[in-house]
Amino acid sequence: MTTAGIDAVEIRTGNLKLDLAETFAPEKDEDPAKYTKGLGLHASSFPDAYEDIVTMGANAAKRLMDRKGLEPEDIGRIDVATESAFDHSKPVSTYIAGCLEDVYDDDFHHANKGERKFACVAGTQAIDDAVNWIQAGKNRGRAALVIATDTALYARGDSGEATQGAGAVAMLIDEDPDLVSVDPVQGFGSADETDFLKPNQQFPSVDGKRSMQVYLARMREAMMDVESQRDLHPDDFAVVPFHIPFPGMVRKGAALGFRHISRGTDVEEELAEEIGMQPRLEDFEDEEAYRDALSAYTDDLTETDRYREWYDKTVEPTLGISRYVGNWYTGSVHLARASALREARSNGRNLDEQKLLVCSYGSGAQAEIHVETVQPGWEEEIAALNVEEQLRDRYDLTFEEYEQIHDVHNYDESTDIDAFTTPEEEFVFDGWGRMGERKYTYVE
């Protein structure tokens, strides 16, 4: 079978920043620690008045193509994953392709284009589609562009407001990739749920408590599906990237995952001396008592040195970027992967041929867990990212400015304000066309 996976990645943040501790918390009369320690977030990334999901996606894709020396003829498909689309018919991929065609001498007329929607898991689904397309031999030597782009906005005053974020992750999916190969092993957990949804509305309706339960339940099912194909052990994986609605949620997912894959292994036996063996359903009279015992065991587990060492090595490094940009919906888990590889390179950690256990999730609800193998060219690819520069150069919003920019990107408002930053060498939103479509141009 042809080896396929992510050959290169580029990240594009929104050009604006909202500091949660210094700017957001005081206006809400809240302790900053509620955000920095509870949610695990320090700042959110926002799009300026001339930015949206198209500009962020196109800017990430252009930098990726330029860096890899690619032309449109090298790309056989463009798949965009988003839950922030503004058109119910015309896919975002066509807008992005149109932007790119304005700066290249060729076009994408022979590239297949589409838009994937399944909440935050859609970016991973689009990677699956591209890998399958390559391994089926339909690519004719060409690569695929997968772009996850979102503006994760909540209604003002909503409990999820502090988790907002905006940005794009562009990934080149190709044969013999330089970053990670996608292994055949993958597992799914899926069910019809109403934990988070947007029925004909821009801002989500969220059942927060239910959403946490569904997230963990679908992850557990996906893990069991993986286990039906291969044995799992906590030490098998160098990095475990999760979907990150906010880092605090990942802590719960990671504890569940570690407990599950250590069950029946030498790790469980090692921990038994400290916290006992994991509860088994057959030892309890009813499921409620079993669940209570399992919850208590998990709490004890997270206090052990063995778990903390595993978490600090495999999960904590995935959170570095997300802490300062918020939730990017479809791009979230792909930020997590890039963040971990970036930190590994910074610390001189050799990940060649090491395994990743990628845990994606989308409300509604579906989890996918799959295995990836880090390729020897990963360090060069990660070194090419300029995300630190982007984070540093963002415009720091006051709370009043945040309210203004939130209204600009609220489809129900008609707010018109001057941009806070000056675009340079990037695609920008440039008004409306004759049929109500959005128009774009490239600013030198």
Coordinates of C-alpha atoms in Angstrom, one line a residue:
M1 CA 0.0 0.0 0.0
T2 CA 1.2 3.5 -0.8
T3 CA 2.4 5.4 2.2
A4 CA 0.4 8.7 2.5
G5 CA 0.0 11.4 5.1
I6 CA 0.8 15.0 5.9
D7 CA 3.7 16.2 4.0
A8 CA 3.7 19.9 5.2
V9 CA 1.6 22.1 7.4
E10 CA 1.0 25.9 7.7
I11 CA -0.9 27.8 10.4
R12 CA -2.6 31.1 10.1
T13 CA -4.0 32.9 13.2
G14 CA -6.4 35.8 13.1
N15 CA -4.6 39.1 13.3
L16 CA -6.2 40.2 16.6
K17 CA -5.8 39.0 20.2
L18 CA -8.1 39.2 23.2
D19 CA -6.2 38.8 26.5
L20 CA -8.4 36.8 28.8
A21 CA -6.7 37.6 32.1
E22 CA -5.9 41.2 31.5
T23 CA -8.9 42.3 29.3
F24 CA -11.8 39.9 29.4
A25 CA -11.8 38.8 33.1
P26 CA -11.9 42.3 34.6
E27 CA -14.9 43.2 32.4
K28 CA -16.7 40.1 33.5
D29 CA -15.7 40.7 37.2
E30 CA -14.1 37.3 37.2
D31 CA -10.9 35.9 38.7
P32 CA -8.4 35.6 35.8
A33 CA -7.5 32.1 37.2
K34 CA -11.0 30.9 36.0
Y35 CA -9.6 31.2 32.5
T36 CA -5.9 30.6 32.8
K37 CA -6.1 27.7 35.3
G38 CA -9.7 26.4 34.9
L39 CA -10.1 26.5 31.2
G40 CA -6.3 26.6 30.6
L41 CA -6.6 29.6 28.2
H42 CA -4.6 32.8 28.2
A43 CA -5.8 34.5 25.0
S44 CA -8.1 34.2 22.0
S45 CA -7.3 34.9 18.3
F46 CA -9.8 36.9 16.3
P47 CA -10.1 37.9 12.6
D48 CA -9.8 41.6 11.8
A49 CA -12.5 43.3 9.8
Y50 CA -10.9 42.2 6.4
E51 CA -10.4 38.6 7.6
D52 CA -12.6 35.6 7.5
I53 CA -12.5 31.8 7.0
V54 CA -11.6 32.3 3.3
T55 CA -8.7 34.7 3.9
M56 CA -7.2 32.7 6.7
G57 CA -7.4 29.5 4.8
A58 CA -6.1 31.0 1.5
N59 CA -3.2 32.7 3.3
A60 CA -2.2 29.5 5.0
A61 CA -2.5 27.6 1.7
K62 CA -0.4 30.2 -0.2
R63 CA 2.4 30.1 2.3
L64 CA 2.4 26.3 2.2
M65 CA 2.5 26.2 -1.6
D66 CA 5.2 28.9 -1.9
R67 CA 7.4 27.1 0.6
K68 CA 7.0 23.8 -1.1
G69 CA 7.5 25.3 -4.6
L70 CA 4.0 24.1 -5.8
E71 CA 1.8 25.3 -8.6
P72 CA -1.9 24.7 -9.1
E73 CA -1.1 21.8 -11.5
D74 CA 0.5 19.9 -8.6
I75 CA -2.8 19.9 -6.6
G76 CA -5.5 17.3 -7.5
R77 CA -8.0 18.2 -4.8
I78 CA -8.8 21.0 -2.3
D79 CA -10.9 20.0 0.7
V80 CA -12.0 22.6 3.2
A81 CA -13.3 21.5 6.6
T82 CA -15.3 24.2 8.5
E83 CA -18.4 24.7 10.6
S84 CA -18.3 28.5 9.9
A85 CA -19.4 28.5 6.3
F86 CA -21.5 31.4 5.1
D87 CA -23.0 29.7 2.0
H88 CA -25.3 26.7 2.0
S89 CA -24.4 25.8 -1.6
K90 CA -21.1 27.2 -2.8
P91 CA -18.2 25.5 -0.9
V92 CA -15.5 27.5 0.8
S93 CA -12.9 25.5 -1.3
T94 CA -14.0 27.3 -4.4
Y95 CA -13.5 30.7 -2.8
I96 CA -10.0 29.7 -1.6
A97 CA -9.1 28.3 -5.0
G98 CA -10.3 31.6 -6.6
C99 CA -8.0 33.5 -4.3
L100 CA -5.0 31.4 -5.1
E101 CA -5.7 31.6 -8.9
D102 CA -5.3 35.4 -8.6
V103 CA -1.7 35.0 -7.6
Y104 CA -0.6 32.0 -9.6
D105 CA -0.2 31.7 -13.4
D106 CA -2.3 28.5 -13.5
D107 CA -5.7 27.4 -12.3
F108 CA -7.3 24.6 -10.3
H109 CA -9.9 23.7 -12.9
H110 CA -9.0 20.0 -12.8
A111 CA -8.8 19.8 -9.0
N112 CA -11.7 18.2 -7.2
K113 CA -13.1 20.6 -4.6
G114 CA -15.3 20.0 -1.6
E115 CA -16.4 21.1 1.8
R116 CA -16.6 18.8 4.8
K117 CA -18.9 19.4 7.8
F118 CA -19.1 17.4 10.9
A119 CA -18.3 19.9 13.6
C120 CA -14.7 19.8 14.8
V121 CA -13.9 16.3 13.4
A122 CA -14.3 17.4 9.8
G123 CA -10.6 18.3 9.3
T124 CA -9.6 14.7 10.2
Q125 CA -12.3 13.3 7.9
A126 CA -10.9 15.4 5.1
I127 CA -7.4 14.0 5.7
D128 CA -8.9 10.5 5.6
D129 CA -10.6 11.3 2.2
A130 CA -7.3 12.6 0.8
V131 CA -5.3 9.6 2.0
N132 CA -7.8 7.2 0.6
W133 CA -7.8 9.1 -2.7
I134 CA -4.0 8.7 -2.9
Q135 CA -4.0 5.1 -1.9
A136 CA -6.7 4.3 -4.4
G137 CA -4.3 5.5 -7.1
K138 CA -6.6 8.3 -8.2
N139 CA -4.2 11.2 -7.6
R140 CA -2.1 10.9 -10.8
G141 CA 1.0 12.0 -8.9
R142 CA -0.7 15.0 -7.5
A143 CA -1.2 16.1 -3.8
A144 CA -4.2 17.3 -1.9
L145 CA -4.7 20.5 0.0
V146 CA -6.8 20.0 3.2
I147 CA -7.7 23.3 4.9
A148 CA -9.4 23.5 8.3
T149 CA -10.6 27.0 8.9
D150 CA -13.1 28.4 11.4
T151 CA -14.2 31.5 13.4
A152 CA -15.4 29.9 16.6
L153 CA -17.6 32.7 17.9
Y154 CA -20.2 32.5 20.6
A155 CA -23.1 34.9 21.4
R156 CA -22.0 37.6 23.8
G157 CA -22.5 36.5 27.4
D158 CA -22.6 32.8 26.5
S159 CA -20.6 30.5 28.8
G160 CA -18.4 29.5 25.9
E161 CA -17.4 33.1 25.0
A162 CA -14.0 32.8 26.6
T163 CA -13.1 29.8 24.5
Q164 CA -13.5 31.6 21.2
G165 CA -10.8 31.6 18.5
A166 CA -10.2 32.0 14.8
G167 CA -7.6 30.6 12.5
A168 CA -6.7 28.1 9.8
V169 CA -4.5 25.0 9.4
A170 CA -3.5 24.1 5.8
M171 CA -2.1 20.6 5.3
L172 CA -0.5 19.1 2.2
I173 CA -1.5 15.4 1.9
D174 CA 0.9 13.5 -0.4
E175 CA 2.7 10.2 -1.0
D176 CA 5.9 9.6 1.0
P177 CA 5.2 12.5 3.4
D178 CA 7.8 14.4 5.3
L179 CA 5.8 15.1 8.4
V180 CA 3.6 12.1 9.4
S181 CA 2.2 9.1 7.7
V182 CA -1.4 8.0 8.4
D183 CA -1.5 4.4 9.5
P184 CA -4.4 2.1 8.5
V185 CA -5.5 1.7 12.2
Q186 CA -8.4 3.9 13.1
G187 CA -11.4 3.7 15.3
F188 CA -14.8 5.5 15.5
G189 CA -17.4 6.3 18.1
S190 CA -20.5 7.9 16.7
A191 CA -24.1 8.6 17.8
D192 CA -27.0 11.0 17.1
E193 CA -26.5 13.6 19.8
T194 CA -27.6 17.2 20.5
D195 CA -24.8 18.4 22.7
F196 CA -23.7 21.3 20.4
L197 CA -25.4 22.4 17.3
K198 CA -26.3 25.4 15.1
P199 CA -29.8 24.9 13.6
N200 CA -29.9 27.7 11.0
Q201 CA -28.0 30.0 13.3
Q202 CA -24.4 31.3 13.5
F203 CA -23.8 30.9 17.2
P204 CA -24.0 27.5 18.8
S205 CA -26.5 26.1 21.2
V206 CA -24.6 24.2 23.7
D207 CA -25.5 21.9 26.6
G208 CA -22.2 22.2 28.4
K209 CA -22.5 19.3 30.8
R210 CA -24.0 17.0 28.2
S211 CA -21.3 18.0 25.7
M212 CA -18.5 16.9 28.1
Q213 CA -20.3 13.5 28.7
V214 CA -20.7 12.9 25.0
Y215 CA -17.1 13.9 24.2
L216 CA -15.9 11.3 26.7
A217 CA -18.4 8.6 25.6
R218 CA -17.5 8.9 21.9
M219 CA -13.8 8.9 22.7
R220 CA -14.2 5.7 24.8
E221 CA -16.1 4.0 21.9
A222 CA -13.4 5.0 19.4
M223 CA -10.7 3.7 21.7
M224 CA -12.5 0.4 22.0
D225 CA -12.8 0.3 18.2
V226 CA -9.0 0.8 17.8
E227 CA -8.4 -1.9 20.4
S228 CA -10.4 -4.4 18.3
Q229 CA -7.6 -4.0 15.7
R230 CA -4.4 -3.7 17.8
D231 CA -3.2 -3.8 21.4
L232 CA -2.7 -0.5 23.1
H233 CA -0.2 0.5 25.8
P234 CA 0.5 3.9 27.3
D235 CA 4.1 3.7 26.3
D236 CA 3.4 3.0 22.6
F237 CA 2.8 6.6 21.7
A238 CA 5.2 9.6 21.9
V239 CA 2.4 12.2 21.5
V240 CA -1.3 12.0 22.0
P241 CA -3.1 15.0 20.4
F242 CA -6.7 15.6 21.3
H243 CA -9.4 17.9 20.0
I244 CA -9.1 21.0 22.2
P245 CA -12.3 22.8 22.9
F246 CA -10.2 24.2 25.8
P247 CA -7.2 22.7 27.5
G248 CA -9.2 21.9 30.6
M249 CA -11.4 19.4 28.7
V250 CA -8.3 17.6 27.4
R251 CA -7.3 16.8 31.0
K252 CA -10.4 14.8 31.4
G253 CA -10.0 13.1 28.0
A254 CA -6.4 12.2 28.7
A255 CA -7.2 10.7 32.0
L256 CA -9.9 8.5 30.5
G257 CA -7.6 7.5 27.6
F258 CA -4.7 6.6 29.9
R259 CA -7.0 4.6 32.2
H260 CA -8.4 2.7 29.3
I261 CA -5.2 1.8 27.5
S262 CA -3.4 0.8 30.7
R263 CA -6.2 -1.6 31.7
G264 CA -4.9 -5.2 31.7
T265 CA -1.3 -4.1 31.2
D266 CA 1.8 -4.0 33.4
V267 CA 1.1 -0.4 34.1
E268 CA -2.2 -1.2 35.8
E269 CA -0.4 -3.8 37.9
E270 CA 2.3 -1.3 38.7
L271 CA -0.3 1.2 39.8
A272 CA -2.2 -1.3 41.8
E273 CA 0.3 -1.1 44.6
E274 CA -0.6 2.6 45.0
I275 CA -4.3 2.9 44.1
G276 CA -5.6 -0.7 43.5
M277 CA -6.7 -2.4 40.4
Q278 CA -9.2 -0.7 38.1
P279 CA -12.9 -1.5 39.0
R280 CA -14.5 -4.2 36.9
L281 CA -18.3 -4.1 36.2
E282 CA -18.7 -7.8 37.2
D283 CA -17.7 -6.9 40.7
F284 CA -20.6 -4.5 41.3
E285 CA -24.3 -5.0 41.8
D286 CA -25.3 -2.3 39.4
E287 CA -23.7 0.0 36.8
E288 CA -24.2 3.2 38.8
A289 CA -22.0 1.8 41.6
Y290 CA -19.4 0.7 39.1
R291 CA -19.4 4.2 37.4
D292 CA -18.9 5.8 40.8
A293 CA -16.0 3.5 41.6
L294 CA -14.5 4.1 38.2
S295 CA -14.7 7.9 38.7
A296 CA -13.0 7.6 42.1
Y297 CA -10.3 5.4 40.6
T298 CA -9.7 8.0 37.8
D299 CA -9.3 10.8 40.3
D300 CA -6.7 8.8 42.2
L301 CA -5.0 7.8 38.9
T302 CA -4.4 11.5 37.9
E303 CA -2.6 12.0 41.2
T304 CA 0.0 9.3 40.6
D305 CA 3.5 10.1 39.4
R306 CA 3.2 7.5 36.6
Y307 CA 0.2 9.3 35.1
R308 CA 1.6 12.7 35.5
E309 CA 4.9 11.7 33.8
W310 CA 2.9 10.3 30.9
Y311 CA 0.7 13.4 30.6
D312 CA 3.6 15.8 30.8
K313 CA 5.4 13.9 28.0
T314 CA 2.6 13.0 25.6
V315 CA -0.3 15.5 26.1
E316 CA 0.9 18.7 27.7
P317 CA 3.1 19.6 24.7
T318 CA 0.0 19.5 22.5
L319 CA -1.6 22.4 24.3
G320 CA 1.0 25.1 23.8
I321 CA -0.5 27.0 20.8
S322 CA -4.1 26.5 21.8
R323 CA -3.6 28.2 25.1
Y324 CA -3.0 31.5 23.2
V325 CA -5.5 31.2 20.3
G326 CA -8.6 29.5 21.7
N327 CA -10.8 26.9 20.0
W328 CA -10.3 26.6 16.2
Y329 CA -13.0 23.9 15.8
T330 CA -11.9 21.9 12.8
G331 CA -8.3 23.0 13.1
S332 CA -8.0 22.3 16.8
V333 CA -6.5 18.8 16.8
H334 CA -4.2 19.7 14.0
L335 CA -2.9 22.6 16.0
A336 CA -2.3 20.1 18.8
R337 CA -0.2 17.9 16.6
A338 CA 1.9 20.9 15.3
S339 CA 2.3 22.2 18.9
A340 CA 3.7 19.0 20.1
L341 CA 6.1 18.6 17.2
R342 CA 7.2 22.2 17.6
E343 CA 8.0 21.7 21.3
A344 CA 9.8 18.4 20.6
R345 CA 12.1 20.1 18.1
S346 CA 12.7 23.0 20.5
N347 CA 13.7 20.5 23.2
G348 CA 15.8 18.3 20.9
R349 CA 13.5 15.3 21.3
N350 CA 13.9 12.8 18.5
L351 CA 10.5 11.6 17.2
D352 CA 11.7 9.8 14.1
E353 CA 9.4 6.8 13.4
Q354 CA 7.6 7.4 16.7
K355 CA 3.8 6.9 16.9
L356 CA 1.1 9.4 17.5
L357 CA -2.4 8.5 18.8
V358 CA -4.6 11.3 17.3
C359 CA -7.9 11.7 19.1
S360 CA -10.3 13.8 17.0
Y361 CA -13.9 14.7 18.0
G362 CA -16.9 16.6 16.6
S363 CA -20.1 17.3 18.3
G364 CA -23.3 15.8 17.0
A365 CA -21.3 13.5 17.6
Q366 CA -18.3 11.5 16.4
A367 CA -14.8 10.7 17.6
E368 CA -12.1 9.3 15.5
I369 CA -8.9 7.9 16.9
H370 CA -6.1 6.9 14.5
V371 CA -2.4 6.2 14.5
E372 CA 0.3 8.2 12.7
T373 CA 4.0 7.7 12.3
V374 CA 6.4 10.6 12.5
Q375 CA 8.6 10.8 9.4
P376 CA 12.4 11.7 9.4
G377 CA 11.7 15.0 7.6
W378 CA 9.5 16.3 10.4
E379 CA 12.0 18.7 12.0
E380 CA 12.6 20.7 8.8
E381 CA 8.9 21.0 8.2
I382 CA 8.1 22.2 11.7
A383 CA 11.1 24.6 11.6
A384 CA 9.4 26.4 8.7
L385 CA 6.4 27.4 10.7
N386 CA 6.2 31.1 11.6
V387 CA 3.4 30.8 14.2
E388 CA 5.5 32.4 17.0
E389 CA 5.9 35.5 14.8
Q390 CA 2.2 35.6 14.1
L391 CA 1.3 35.3 17.8
R392 CA 3.7 38.1 18.7
D393 CA 2.5 40.5 16.1
R394 CA -1.3 40.3 16.8
Y395 CA -3.1 43.5 17.7
D396 CA -4.1 43.5 21.4
L397 CA -7.7 44.4 21.6
T398 CA -9.3 46.5 24.4
F399 CA -12.7 45.2 25.6
E400 CA -14.6 47.9 23.7
E401 CA -12.7 47.0 20.5
Y402 CA -13.5 43.3 21.1
E403 CA -17.2 44.1 21.2
Q404 CA -16.9 46.0 17.9
I405 CA -15.0 43.2 16.1
H406 CA -17.5 40.6 17.5
D407 CA -20.3 42.6 15.9
V408 CA -18.4 42.8 12.6
H409 CA -18.3 39.0 12.4
N410 CA -21.9 38.6 13.6
Y411 CA -24.0 37.8 10.5
D412 CA -27.1 39.5 12.2
E413 CA -25.3 42.8 12.6
S414 CA -24.3 45.3 10.0
T415 CA -21.4 46.9 11.8
D416 CA -18.8 48.7 9.7
I417 CA -15.6 49.7 11.4
D418 CA -12.0 50.5 10.3
A419 CA -9.6 47.6 10.6
F420 CA -7.3 47.5 13.5
T421 CA -4.3 46.3 11.5
T422 CA -3.0 47.0 8.0
P423 CA -3.0 44.1 5.6
E424 CA 0.3 43.2 3.9
E425 CA 1.1 40.4 1.5
E426 CA -2.2 38.6 2.3
F427 CA -5.7 38.0 1.0
V428 CA -8.4 40.3 2.3
F429 CA -12.2 40.5 2.1
D430 CA -13.0 43.2 -0.4
G431 CA -16.8 43.6 -0.4
W432 CA -19.8 42.0 -2.0
G433 CA -20.5 40.8 -5.5
R434 CA -23.6 41.2 -7.7
M435 CA -25.2 38.0 -6.3
G436 CA -24.4 38.6 -2.7
E437 CA -21.1 36.6 -2.8
R438 CA -18.1 37.7 -0.9
K439 CA -15.2 39.1 -2.9
Y440 CA -11.5 38.9 -2.2
T441 CA -8.2 40.5 -3.3
Y442 CA -4.5 40.1 -2.6
V443 CA -2.7 43.0 -1.0
E444 CA 1.0 43.2 -1.8

